[in-house]
PDB file of N, CA and C and ligand atoms in Angstrom:
ATOM      1  N   MET P   1      -3.292 -16.942 -32.314  1.00 71.00           N
ATOM      2  CA  MET P   1      -4.229 -15.846 -32.768  1.00 71.00           C
ATOM      3  C   MET P   1      -3.867 -15.541 -34.185  1.00 71.00           C
ATOM      4  N   PRO P   2      -4.939 -15.600 -35.139  1.00 84.00           N
ATOM      5  CA  PRO P   2      -4.580 -15.326 -36.551  1.00 84.00           C
ATOM      6  C   PRO P   2      -4.185 -13.865 -36.722  1.00 84.00           C
ATOM      7  N   ARG P   3      -3.279 -13.735 -37.692  1.00 93.00           N
ATOM      8  CA  ARG P   3      -2.708 -12.441 -37.926  1.00 93.00           C
ATOM      9  C   ARG P   3      -3.254 -11.946 -39.316  1.00 93.00           C
ATOM     10  N   LEU P   4      -3.552 -10.713 -39.376  1.00 97.00           N
ATOM     11  CA  LEU P   4      -4.003 -10.100 -40.608  1.00 97.00           C
ATOM     12  C   LEU P   4      -3.227  -8.847 -40.853  1.00 97.00           C
ATOM     13  N   THR P   5      -2.743  -8.723 -42.063  1.00 98.00           N
ATOM     14  CA  THR P   5      -1.902  -7.538 -42.412  1.00 98.00           C
ATOM     15  C   THR P   5      -2.546  -6.869 -43.640  1.00 98.00           C
ATOM     16  N   ILE P   6      -2.591  -5.563 -43.530  1.00 98.00           N
ATOM     17  CA  ILE P   6      -3.282  -4.743 -44.551  1.00 98.00           C
ATOM     18  C   ILE P   6      -2.226  -3.931 -45.312  1.00 98.00           C
ATOM     19  N   SER P   7      -2.364  -3.877 -46.593  1.00 98.00           N
ATOM     20  CA  SER P   7      -1.530  -2.939 -47.399  1.00 98.00           C
ATOM     21  C   SER P   7      -2.445  -2.150 -48.309  1.00 98.00           C
ATOM     22  N   ILE P   8      -2.009  -0.964 -48.612  1.00 98.00           N
ATOM     23  CA  ILE P   8      -2.825  -0.077 -49.494  1.00 98.00           C
ATOM     24  C   ILE P   8      -1.994   0.419 -50.667  1.00 98.00           C
ATOM     25  N   ASP P   9      -2.719   0.800 -51.679  1.00 97.00           N
ATOM     26  CA  ASP P   9      -2.098   1.389 -52.848  1.00 97.00           C
ATOM     27  C   ASP P   9      -2.733   2.785 -53.085  1.00 97.00           C
ATOM     28  N   PRO P  10      -2.220   3.823 -52.440  1.00 95.00           N
ATOM     29  CA  PRO P  10      -2.855   5.167 -52.595  1.00 95.00           C
ATOM     30  C   PRO P  10      -2.945   5.589 -54.034  1.00 95.00           C
ATOM     31  N   ALA P  11      -2.026   5.201 -54.864  1.00 96.00           N
ATOM     32  CA  ALA P  11      -2.062   5.589 -56.274  1.00 96.00           C
ATOM     33  C   ALA P  11      -3.293   5.000 -56.966  1.00 96.00           C
ATOM     34  N   ALA P  12      -3.752   3.848 -56.516  1.00 98.00           N
ATOM     35  CA  ALA P  12      -4.933   3.242 -57.144  1.00 98.00           C
ATOM     36  C   ALA P  12      -6.232   3.758 -56.522  1.00 98.00           C
ATOM     37  N   CYS P  13      -6.166   4.328 -55.388  1.00 98.00           N
ATOM     38  CA  CYS P  13      -7.371   4.807 -54.598  1.00 98.00           C
ATOM     39  C   CYS P  13      -8.032   5.913 -55.432  1.00 98.00           C
ATOM     40  N   CYS P  14      -9.391   5.780 -55.533  1.00 96.00           N
ATOM     41  CA  CYS P  14     -10.187   6.779 -56.239  1.00 96.00           C
ATOM     42  C   CYS P  14     -10.951   7.700 -55.267  1.00 96.00           C
ATOM     43  N   ALA P  15     -10.503   7.616 -53.984  1.00 96.00           N
ATOM     44  CA  ALA P  15     -10.992   8.564 -52.904  1.00 96.00           C
ATOM     45  C   ALA P  15     -12.492   8.523 -52.715  1.00 96.00           C
ATOM     46  N   MET P  16     -13.026   7.269 -52.784  1.00 89.00           N
ATOM     47  CA  MET P  16     -14.481   7.121 -52.536  1.00 89.00           C
ATOM     48  C   MET P  16     -14.791   7.242 -51.054  1.00 89.00           C
ATOM     49  N   GLY P  17     -13.828   6.812 -50.165  1.00 94.00           N
ATOM     50  CA  GLY P  17     -14.088   6.978 -48.747  1.00 94.00           C
ATOM     51  C   GLY P  17     -14.844   5.878 -48.126  1.00 94.00           C
ATOM     52  N   ARG P  18     -15.132   4.795 -48.836  1.00 95.00           N
ATOM     53  CA  ARG P  18     -15.935   3.691 -48.224  1.00 95.00           C
ATOM     54  C   ARG P  18     -15.142   3.031 -47.111  1.00 95.00           C
ATOM     55  N   CYS P  19     -13.834   2.928 -47.224  1.00 98.00           N
ATOM     56  CA  CYS P  19     -13.033   2.197 -46.217  1.00 98.00           C
ATOM     57  C   CYS P  19     -13.078   2.990 -44.910  1.00 98.00           C
ATOM     58  N   ALA P  20     -12.852   4.272 -44.979  1.00 98.00           N
ATOM     59  CA  ALA P  20     -12.831   5.141 -43.770  1.00 98.00           C
ATOM     60  C   ALA P  20     -14.216   5.167 -43.094  1.00 98.00           C
ATOM     61  N   ALA P  21     -15.291   5.035 -43.917  1.00 97.00           N
ATOM     62  CA  ALA P  21     -16.625   5.011 -43.352  1.00 97.00           C
ATOM     63  C   ALA P  21     -16.970   3.660 -42.721  1.00 97.00           C
ATOM     64  N   THR P  22     -16.409   2.566 -43.268  1.00 97.00           N
ATOM     65  CA  THR P  22     -16.647   1.241 -42.810  1.00 97.00           C
ATOM     66  C   THR P  22     -15.779   0.797 -41.595  1.00 97.00           C
ATOM     67  N   ALA P  23     -14.548   1.208 -41.620  1.00 98.00           N
ATOM     68  CA  ALA P  23     -13.623   0.880 -40.527  1.00 98.00           C
ATOM     69  C   ALA P  23     -12.683   2.064 -40.211  1.00 98.00           C
ATOM     70  N   PRO P  24     -13.299   3.053 -39.528  1.00 98.00           N
ATOM     71  CA  PRO P  24     -12.528   4.266 -39.202  1.00 98.00           C
ATOM     72  C   PRO P  24     -11.363   4.081 -38.273  1.00 98.00           C
ATOM     73  N   GLU P  25     -11.330   2.886 -37.588  1.00 98.00           N
ATOM     74  CA  GLU P  25     -10.142   2.573 -36.749  1.00 98.00           C
ATOM     75  C   GLU P  25      -8.976   2.215 -37.590  1.00 98.00           C
ATOM     76  N   VAL P  26      -9.218   1.795 -38.787  1.00 98.00           N
ATOM     77  CA  VAL P  26      -8.126   1.237 -39.696  1.00 98.00           C
ATOM     78  C   VAL P  26      -7.771   2.177 -40.782  1.00 98.00           C
ATOM     79  N   PHE P  27      -8.763   2.840 -41.352  1.00 98.00           N
ATOM     80  CA  PHE P  27      -8.555   3.741 -42.488  1.00 98.00           C
ATOM     81  C   PHE P  27      -8.998   5.175 -42.266  1.00 98.00           C
ATOM     82  N   ASP P  28      -8.290   6.080 -42.929  1.00 98.00           N
ATOM     83  CA  ASP P  28      -8.715   7.451 -42.891  1.00 98.00           C
ATOM     84  C   ASP P  28      -8.521   7.954 -44.364  1.00 98.00           C
ATOM     85  N   GLN P  29      -8.913   9.141 -44.540  1.00 97.00           N
ATOM     86  CA  GLN P  29      -8.702   9.825 -45.868  1.00 97.00           C
ATOM     87  C   GLN P  29      -7.762  10.972 -45.747  1.00 97.00           C
ATOM     88  N   ASP P  30      -6.866  11.127 -46.651  1.00 97.00           N
ATOM     89  CA  ASP P  30      -6.001  12.359 -46.664  1.00 97.00           C
ATOM     90  C   ASP P  30      -6.918  13.577 -46.842  1.00 97.00           C
ATOM     91  N   PRO P  31      -6.682  14.529 -45.872  1.00 96.00           N
ATOM     92  CA  PRO P  31      -7.609  15.725 -45.931  1.00 96.00           C
ATOM     93  C   PRO P  31      -7.471  16.537 -47.226  1.00 96.00           C
ATOM     94  N   ASP P  32      -6.346  16.476 -47.888  1.00 96.00           N
ATOM     95  CA  ASP P  32      -6.174  17.275 -49.144  1.00 96.00           C
ATOM     96  C   ASP P  32      -6.656  16.530 -50.332  1.00 96.00           C
ATOM     97  N   THR P  33      -6.250  15.283 -50.455  1.00 96.00           N
ATOM     98  CA  THR P  33      -6.582  14.493 -51.680  1.00 96.00           C
ATOM     99  C   THR P  33      -7.741  13.549 -51.617  1.00 96.00           C
ATOM    100  N   GLY P  34      -8.150  13.186 -50.383  1.00 96.00           N
ATOM    101  CA  GLY P  34      -9.206  12.255 -50.187  1.00 96.00           C
ATOM    102  C   GLY P  34      -8.784  10.840 -50.313  1.00 96.00           C
ATOM    103  N   THR P  35      -7.549  10.600 -50.644  1.00 97.00           N
ATOM    104  CA  THR P  35      -7.065   9.154 -50.840  1.00 97.00           C
ATOM    105  C   THR P  35      -6.833   8.523 -49.509  1.00 97.00           C
ATOM    106  N   VAL P  36      -6.808   7.209 -49.566  1.00 98.00           N
ATOM    107  CA  VAL P  36      -6.801   6.426 -48.365  1.00 98.00           C
ATOM    108  C   VAL P  36      -5.493   6.585 -47.586  1.00 98.00           C
ATOM    109  N   VAL P  37      -5.580   6.570 -46.245  1.00 98.00           N
ATOM    110  CA  VAL P  37      -4.517   6.579 -45.309  1.00 98.00           C
ATOM    111  C   VAL P  37      -4.641   5.383 -44.387  1.00 98.00           C
ATOM    112  N   LEU P  38      -3.655   4.545 -44.266  1.00 98.00           N
ATOM    113  CA  LEU P  38      -3.700   3.349 -43.440  1.00 98.00           C
ATOM    114  C   LEU P  38      -3.318   3.698 -41.986  1.00 98.00           C
ATOM    115  N   LEU P  39      -4.217   3.561 -41.057  1.00 98.00           N
ATOM    116  CA  LEU P  39      -3.983   3.854 -39.644  1.00 98.00           C
ATOM    117  C   LEU P  39      -3.382   2.732 -38.886  1.00 98.00           C
ATOM    118  N   ASP P  40      -3.769   1.487 -39.278  1.00 98.00           N
ATOM    119  CA  ASP P  40      -3.328   0.309 -38.566  1.00 98.00           C
ATOM    120  C   ASP P  40      -3.196  -0.887 -39.516  1.00 98.00           C
ATOM    121  N   ALA P  41      -1.930  -1.213 -39.810  1.00 98.00           N
ATOM    122  CA  ALA P  41      -1.667  -2.269 -40.836  1.00 98.00           C
ATOM    123  C   ALA P  41      -1.896  -3.656 -40.193  1.00 98.00           C
ATOM    124  N   THR P  42      -1.864  -3.783 -38.856  1.00 98.00           N
ATOM    125  CA  THR P  42      -2.108  -5.060 -38.238  1.00 98.00           C
ATOM    126  C   THR P  42      -3.140  -4.931 -37.165  1.00 98.00           C
ATOM    127  N   PRO P  43      -4.408  -4.731 -37.564  1.00 98.00           N
ATOM    128  CA  PRO P  43      -5.462  -4.412 -36.599  1.00 98.00           C
ATOM    129  C   PRO P  43      -5.746  -5.636 -35.714  1.00 98.00           C
ATOM    130  N   PRO P  44      -6.370  -5.383 -34.534  1.00 97.00           N
ATOM    131  CA  PRO P  44      -6.705  -6.425 -33.614  1.00 97.00           C
ATOM    132  C   PRO P  44      -7.854  -7.340 -34.214  1.00 97.00           C
ATOM    133  N   PRO P  45      -8.039  -8.503 -33.638  1.00 97.00           N
ATOM    134  CA  PRO P  45      -9.001  -9.436 -34.190  1.00 97.00           C
ATOM    135  C   PRO P  45     -10.386  -8.907 -34.391  1.00 97.00           C
ATOM    136  N   GLU P  46     -10.839  -8.038 -33.519  1.00 97.00           N
ATOM    137  CA  GLU P  46     -12.222  -7.578 -33.621  1.00 97.00           C
ATOM    138  C   GLU P  46     -12.398  -6.661 -34.897  1.00 97.00           C
ATOM    139  N   LEU P  47     -11.281  -6.236 -35.481  1.00 98.00           N
ATOM    140  CA  LEU P  47     -11.367  -5.400 -36.696  1.00 98.00           C
ATOM    141  C   LEU P  47     -11.038  -6.182 -37.962  1.00 98.00           C
ATOM    142  N   HIS P  48     -10.827  -7.486 -37.806  1.00 98.00           N
ATOM    143  CA  HIS P  48     -10.492  -8.259 -39.045  1.00 98.00           C
ATOM    144  C   HIS P  48     -11.683  -8.276 -40.030  1.00 98.00           C
ATOM    145  N   ALA P  49     -12.838  -8.546 -39.496  1.00 98.00           N
ATOM    146  CA  ALA P  49     -14.025  -8.639 -40.358  1.00 98.00           C
ATOM    147  C   ALA P  49     -14.292  -7.316 -41.128  1.00 98.00           C
ATOM    148  N   PRO P  50     -14.268  -6.194 -40.441  1.00 98.00           N
ATOM    149  CA  PRO P  50     -14.445  -4.921 -41.154  1.00 98.00           C
ATOM    150  C   PRO P  50     -13.336  -4.618 -42.140  1.00 98.00           C
ATOM    151  N   ALA P  51     -12.109  -5.034 -41.796  1.00 98.00           N
ATOM    152  CA  ALA P  51     -11.002  -4.823 -42.713  1.00 98.00           C
ATOM    153  C   ALA P  51     -11.155  -5.676 -43.989  1.00 98.00           C
ATOM    154  N   ARG P  52     -11.557  -6.927 -43.853  1.00 98.00           N
ATOM    155  CA  ARG P  52     -11.831  -7.727 -45.017  1.00 98.00           C
ATOM    156  C   ARG P  52     -12.992  -7.131 -45.836  1.00 98.00           C
ATOM    157  N   LEU P  53     -13.991  -6.635 -45.192  1.00 98.00           N
ATOM    158  CA  LEU P  53     -15.172  -6.050 -45.930  1.00 98.00           C
ATOM    159  C   LEU P  53     -14.634  -4.812 -46.729  1.00 98.00           C
ATOM    160  N   CYS P  54     -13.786  -4.046 -46.098  1.00 98.00           N
ATOM    161  CA  CYS P  54     -13.231  -2.883 -46.836  1.00 98.00           C
ATOM    162  C   CYS P  54     -12.562  -3.285 -48.119  1.00 98.00           C
ATOM    163  N   ALA P  55     -11.758  -4.317 -48.045  1.00 98.00           N
ATOM    164  CA  ALA P  55     -11.038  -4.819 -49.197  1.00 98.00           C
ATOM    165  C   ALA P  55     -12.001  -5.280 -50.309  1.00 98.00           C
ATOM    166  N   GLU P  56     -13.074  -5.921 -49.887  1.00 97.00           N
ATOM    167  CA  GLU P  56     -14.102  -6.392 -50.835  1.00 97.00           C
ATOM    168  C   GLU P  56     -14.822  -5.188 -51.446  1.00 97.00           C
ATOM    169  N   LEU P  57     -15.138  -4.220 -50.681  1.00 95.00           N
ATOM    170  CA  LEU P  57     -15.984  -3.095 -51.113  1.00 95.00           C
ATOM    171  C   LEU P  57     -15.246  -2.029 -51.916  1.00 95.00           C
ATOM    172  N   CYS P  58     -13.925  -1.988 -51.747  1.00 97.00           N
ATOM    173  CA  CYS P  58     -13.166  -0.926 -52.394  1.00 97.00           C
ATOM    174  C   CYS P  58     -13.326  -1.070 -53.930  1.00 97.00           C
ATOM    175  N   PRO P  59     -13.823  -0.009 -54.558  1.00 96.00           N
ATOM    176  CA  PRO P  59     -14.150  -0.045 -55.960  1.00 96.00           C
ATOM    177  C   PRO P  59     -12.836  -0.036 -56.875  1.00 96.00           C
ATOM    178  N   CYS P  60     -11.709   0.286 -56.213  1.00 96.00           N
ATOM    179  CA  CYS P  60     -10.478   0.474 -57.045  1.00 96.00           C
ATOM    180  C   CYS P  60      -9.457  -0.586 -56.678  1.00 96.00           C
ATOM    181  N   GLU P  61      -9.856  -1.554 -55.901  1.00 97.00           N
ATOM    182  CA  GLU P  61      -8.946  -2.654 -55.536  1.00 97.00           C
ATOM    183  C   GLU P  61      -7.593  -2.076 -54.966  1.00 97.00           C
ATOM    184  N   ALA P  62      -7.750  -1.075 -54.111  1.00 98.00           N
ATOM    185  CA  ALA P  62      -6.576  -0.415 -53.540  1.00 98.00           C
ATOM    186  C   ALA P  62      -6.177  -0.945 -52.212  1.00 98.00           C
ATOM    187  N   ILE P  63      -7.021  -1.942 -51.687  1.00 98.00           N
ATOM    188  CA  ILE P  63      -6.708  -2.523 -50.336  1.00 98.00           C
ATOM    189  C   ILE P  63      -6.445  -3.972 -50.481  1.00 98.00           C
ATOM    190  N   THR P  64      -5.369  -4.472 -49.916  1.00 98.00           N
ATOM    191  CA  THR P  64      -5.036  -5.884 -49.928  1.00 98.00           C
ATOM    192  C   THR P  64      -4.932  -6.355 -48.461  1.00 98.00           C
ATOM    193  N   VAL P  65      -5.572  -7.473 -48.219  1.00 98.00           N
ATOM    194  CA  VAL P  65      -5.579  -8.078 -46.874  1.00 98.00           C
ATOM    195  C   VAL P  65      -4.876  -9.398 -47.021  1.00 98.00           C
ATOM    196  N   THR P  66      -3.859  -9.654 -46.190  1.00 98.00           N
ATOM    197  CA  THR P  66      -3.105 -10.892 -46.188  1.00 98.00           C
ATOM    198  C   THR P  66      -3.311 -11.512 -44.794  1.00 98.00           C
ATOM    199  N   GLU P  67      -3.650 -12.834 -44.821  1.00 94.00           N
ATOM    200  CA  GLU P  67      -3.890 -13.520 -43.587  1.00 94.00           C
ATOM    201  C   GLU P  67      -2.873 -14.660 -43.376  1.00 94.00           C
ATOM    202  N   GLY P  68      -2.552 -14.890 -42.092  1.00 82.00           N
ATOM    203  CA  GLY P  68      -1.660 -16.040 -41.785  1.00 82.00           C
ATOM    204  C   GLY P  68      -0.296 -15.564 -41.507  1.00 82.00           C
TER     205      GLY P  68
HETATM  206  S1  SF4 Y 101     -12.554   2.436 -50.435  1.00 57.66           S
HETATM  207 FE1  SF4 Y 101     -10.852   2.194 -51.849  1.00 57.66          FE
HETATM  208  S2  SF4 Y 101     -11.152   3.866 -53.286  1.00 57.66           S
HETATM  209 FE2  SF4 Y 101     -12.384   4.316 -51.464  1.00 57.66          FE
HETATM  210  S3  SF4 Y 101     -11.008   5.574 -50.187  1.00 57.66           S
HETATM  211 FE3  SF4 Y 101     -10.819   3.447 -49.596  1.00 57.66          FE
HETATM  212  S4  SF4 Y 101      -9.058   2.636 -50.690  1.00 57.66           S
HETATM  213 FE4  SF4 Y 101      -9.728   4.486 -51.689  1.00 57.66          FE
END
């Protein structure tokens, strides 16, 4: 089973919230700052596509997805 690992850089996050809206099982936003919170660094296979999409959509390049 392919493995996917997510890392985030909250310092780079500009609190747009796209990730939490696109994959709420994986990402949330800090209630005070709005910056990204990682809920699941190694999500199950059904969430790999949404996680990849979040990394592509993030306007601040604050999400990194590593596969393999
Ligand atoms: S999409 Fe990027 S900039 Fe927006 S909240 Fe998520 S990590 Fe932050």
